[in-house]
Amino acid sequence: MAATYTLRAKHRRSRLRTLAFLSPWLIGFTVFFAYPMISTVYFSFMHYDGFKPPTWSGTKNWKYVFESYPFFWPALRNTLWLVVIMVTLRVLFGLGIGMLITKIKTGTGVFRTLFYLPYLAPPVAATMAFAFLLNPGTGPVNSMLEKIGIPAPGWFNDPDWSKPALTLMFLWGIGDLMVIFMAALLDVPKEQYEAAQLDGASAWQRFRFVTLPNISPIIMFAVVTGVISAMQCYTQPLVAGKVASGVIQGAGTMFEPGYPEHSTLTLPQLVYNLGFQRFDYGSACVVALVLFALSMAFTALLMRRRGGLIQAGD
Amino acid sequence: MAQDTAQLLERPVESKAPATPAERTARRKSLLEWIAVHSLGVAAALFFTLPFVFVFLTSLMSDSQALSRDLVPHTWEWSNYRKVFDTPGFLTWWKNTLIYAGLGTVLTVVSSVPVAYALAKFRFRGRNLTLMLVISMMMLPPQVVVIPMYLFWAKQLDLSGTLWPMIIPLAFGDAFSIFLLRQFLMTIPNEYVDAAKVDGCGDLRTLLRVILPMAKPGIAAIALFQFFNAWNDYFGPQIYASENPGAWTLSYGLESFKGAHHTDWNLTMAATMLVLAPVLIVFFFAQKAFVEGVTLTGVKG
């Protein structure tokens, strides 16, 4: 009897201790995640301009976003473009740079640092820099291209080139992927390469049958996190569009979303555009929920119980 | 020592005899490979560094030259940097950024450490669920919850136009920091915790006296990431501070700089350098913490 009592007391104490340690996050989760998520769902069915009290509007916001708001489908298309093209190129390039750095034998530290640095550039600073570098009129990139006789594209000022320009900038900031791939490549057991070599495998066969299977979880990780960050892509396309269009910004300035011709408009920008420029909070919440559904679908891929990439583990 | 010398003596002297054709092809092949790899490396290094070089060179040009296509400044206008500092607001943005980054970092570390510790070392029901929710929060685009959050801070608490809506939430744990630190704490063997318990340490004392000293690299990593998150943040200041230029941060103000100085690419690039440079300088002093953080979040826990 006494033993059970102390055991129970011990359990209660340990539960209290866990709660105490988790409490900052529990409060944060409730106030900054659970409450706003529920409110977002609530507002998506309300008409609300921030001044008059919200009124019930049923599925009107949903219909408006999907059927008459002219920017939703272009923004979704742009987001999917970034997800497919940019993520593919980033993974291929990141793997390439990661393999290159493991092969470099002289001055490894210097190369590694130089390849990593762009990853640290603040997004706005990187975008300002690329807007200047790729500026059709005055940018050094186009003047060099013209010198060697290659027709210079309009980059951020041309709807066909604005997304490739963004992609180029993201490829420049590949440092994090390089580090992750490098760590994975160095972890591949040397014996497997030696065994393959004894069997007479060519360089390509060694890559295909030894390297790839060993690093495939990291490739998956890079793809899924890449998809999630491509969907969140906000600052770079917004700033690139604003700088390229030459808009003077300040509080409350209106600008053409996704200059040029909506080509750099992404889903996160729509939330801002609808909510904070058109004061249509209800429709902004509809787009926010679309974004939520897409992000959570890919996050689930990251965390599947078995074969998930981030494991709870013990 | 004696043995080393013996080994040195025993090592066969490189033969002066002409190499066999097979040896020669092997040597030539590995030399060619060395050249190929390193020229690719130099090409990649140019791709990664030239943007920095061009931005720096342009920041030292006169305004008329910045519009020309010359790459190297005719006269080195170091005064451009003074002009940037003289721009109204620039010093205020600097100060605001330091407040946001500094205070935010302290709050993040203090609130995230106990949560990460509990997730790494306590066994309790719902631990996996908690971890999954932390990761979900980490993956959530900030735009998903921004409408209710903005209404909450602006309409209910009347705090728009200040830095507080960005700083206060950090006092309640930051999902990315919790996850990164939890990954780090998982690498510390449980035996240390058990030994502290046997010695009569309570949970708090175990955390403060035993775990924290060992977790320094992990804490350095989350502090650095949080500092740069604030430094880089554009969305937060745009939502909460845009109406009051007195509350702008460097990242947000930088973009308006291009507006205020319409065609002055030289001054704009000087301002860009001033936002870039501190990050690069800090990186040189804390390389290890950075790279460790990147690998920890990329590898299975």
Short mmCIF file of N, CA, C and O in Angstrom, two decimals, chain A residues 79-94 167 170-171 174 177 219-231:
data_model
loop_
_atom_site.label_atom_id
_atom_site.label_comp_id
_atom_site.label_asym_id
_atom_site.label_seq_id
_atom_site.Cartn_x
_atom_site.Cartn_y
_atom_site.Cartn_z
N THR A 79 4.63 28.65 -57.98
CA THR A 79 5.11 27.88 -56.83
C THR A 79 5.48 26.47 -57.28
O THR A 79 6.53 25.95 -56.92
N LEU A 80 4.61 25.85 -58.12
CA LEU A 80 4.90 24.49 -58.58
C LEU A 80 6.13 24.48 -59.48
O LEU A 80 6.94 23.55 -59.42
N TRP A 81 6.30 25.52 -60.29
CA TRP A 81 7.51 25.63 -61.13
C TRP A 81 8.74 25.60 -60.24
O TRP A 81 9.69 24.85 -60.49
N LEU A 82 8.71 26.43 -59.20
CA LEU A 82 9.87 26.49 -58.30
C LEU A 82 10.09 25.13 -57.64
O LEU A 82 11.22 24.67 -57.50
N VAL A 83 8.97 24.49 -57.23
CA VAL A 83 9.08 23.21 -56.55
C VAL A 83 9.75 22.18 -57.45
O VAL A 83 10.66 21.48 -57.05
N VAL A 84 9.31 22.11 -58.73
CA VAL A 84 9.83 21.06 -59.61
C VAL A 84 11.23 21.43 -60.13
O VAL A 84 12.20 20.71 -59.91
N ILE A 85 11.32 22.56 -60.82
CA ILE A 85 12.58 22.90 -61.51
C ILE A 85 13.67 23.26 -60.51
O ILE A 85 14.78 22.75 -60.54
N MET A 86 13.32 24.16 -59.58
CA MET A 86 14.37 24.65 -58.69
C MET A 86 14.88 23.55 -57.77
O MET A 86 16.08 23.42 -57.56
N VAL A 87 13.96 22.74 -57.25
CA VAL A 87 14.40 21.69 -56.33
C VAL A 87 15.27 20.67 -57.07
O VAL A 87 16.32 20.26 -56.58
N THR A 88 14.85 20.28 -58.28
CA THR A 88 15.66 19.33 -59.05
C THR A 88 17.07 19.86 -59.26
O THR A 88 18.06 19.17 -58.99
N LEU A 89 17.15 21.10 -59.77
CA LEU A 89 18.47 21.66 -60.05
C LEU A 89 19.29 21.81 -58.79
O LEU A 89 20.50 21.57 -58.77
N ARG A 90 18.64 22.23 -57.70
CA ARG A 90 19.39 22.42 -56.45
C ARG A 90 19.97 21.10 -55.94
O ARG A 90 21.11 21.06 -55.49
N VAL A 91 19.18 20.03 -56.03
CA VAL A 91 19.68 18.75 -55.54
C VAL A 91 20.82 18.25 -56.42
O VAL A 91 21.87 17.83 -55.93
N LEU A 92 20.64 18.35 -57.76
CA LEU A 92 21.71 17.90 -58.67
C LEU A 92 22.98 18.72 -58.45
O LEU A 92 24.08 18.17 -58.33
N PHE A 93 22.82 20.03 -58.40
CA PHE A 93 23.98 20.90 -58.25
C PHE A 93 24.64 20.72 -56.88
O PHE A 93 25.86 20.65 -56.76
N GLY A 94 23.80 20.60 -55.84
CA GLY A 94 24.33 20.40 -54.49
C GLY A 94 25.12 19.10 -54.39
O GLY A 94 26.20 19.06 -53.80
N THR A 167 16.23 31.06 -59.73
CA THR A 167 16.84 29.75 -59.55
C THR A 167 18.36 29.86 -59.48
O THR A 167 19.00 29.25 -58.63
N PHE A 170 19.33 30.95 -56.15
CA PHE A 170 19.23 29.90 -55.14
C PHE A 170 20.33 28.85 -55.31
O PHE A 170 20.78 28.25 -54.34
N LEU A 171 20.76 28.63 -56.57
CA LEU A 171 21.87 27.70 -56.78
C LEU A 171 23.16 28.27 -56.19
O LEU A 171 24.01 27.54 -55.70
N ILE A 174 23.93 27.40 -52.25
CA ILE A 174 23.74 25.97 -52.09
C ILE A 174 24.50 25.42 -50.88
O ILE A 174 24.41 24.23 -50.57
N LEU A 177 23.25 22.54 -48.49
CA LEU A 177 23.13 21.22 -49.13
C LEU A 177 24.49 20.61 -49.35
O LEU A 177 24.69 19.40 -49.17
N ILE A 219 19.41 12.29 -50.15
CA ILE A 219 18.81 12.90 -51.34
C ILE A 219 17.33 13.15 -51.08
O ILE A 219 16.82 14.24 -51.36
N MET A 220 16.65 12.16 -50.49
CA MET A 220 15.23 12.32 -50.15
C MET A 220 15.04 13.52 -49.22
O MET A 220 14.15 14.34 -49.41
N PHE A 221 15.91 13.58 -48.22
CA PHE A 221 15.83 14.68 -47.26
C PHE A 221 15.97 16.02 -47.98
O PHE A 221 15.20 16.95 -47.76
N ALA A 222 16.96 16.10 -48.89
CA ALA A 222 17.19 17.34 -49.62
C ALA A 222 15.98 17.70 -50.48
O ALA A 222 15.60 18.86 -50.59
N VAL A 223 15.36 16.66 -51.10
CA VAL A 223 14.20 16.92 -51.95
C VAL A 223 13.05 17.46 -51.11
O VAL A 223 12.46 18.50 -51.43
N VAL A 224 12.74 16.77 -50.01
CA VAL A 224 11.56 17.17 -49.24
C VAL A 224 11.75 18.54 -48.59
O VAL A 224 10.89 19.42 -48.69
N THR A 225 12.91 18.77 -47.95
CA THR A 225 13.13 20.10 -47.36
C THR A 225 13.19 21.16 -48.45
O THR A 225 12.74 22.29 -48.25
N GLY A 226 13.71 20.78 -49.63
CA GLY A 226 13.75 21.73 -50.75
C GLY A 226 12.35 22.11 -51.18
O GLY A 226 12.06 23.28 -51.43
N VAL A 227 11.45 21.12 -51.25
CA VAL A 227 10.08 21.39 -51.65
C VAL A 227 9.42 22.34 -50.65
O VAL A 227 8.77 23.31 -51.02
N ILE A 228 9.64 22.05 -49.37
CA ILE A 228 9.02 22.89 -48.34
C ILE A 228 9.55 24.33 -48.44
O ILE A 228 8.78 25.29 -48.39
N SER A 229 10.86 24.49 -48.64
CA SER A 229 11.36 25.86 -48.70
C SER A 229 10.96 26.54 -50.01
O SER A 229 10.77 27.75 -50.04
N ALA A 230 10.80 25.76 -51.10
CA ALA A 230 10.35 26.38 -52.35
C ALA A 230 8.93 26.91 -52.19
O ALA A 230 8.57 27.95 -52.73
N MET A 231 8.10 26.19 -51.42
CA MET A 231 6.73 26.65 -51.22
C MET A 231 6.67 27.89 -50.35
O MET A 231 5.73 28.66 -50.40
#
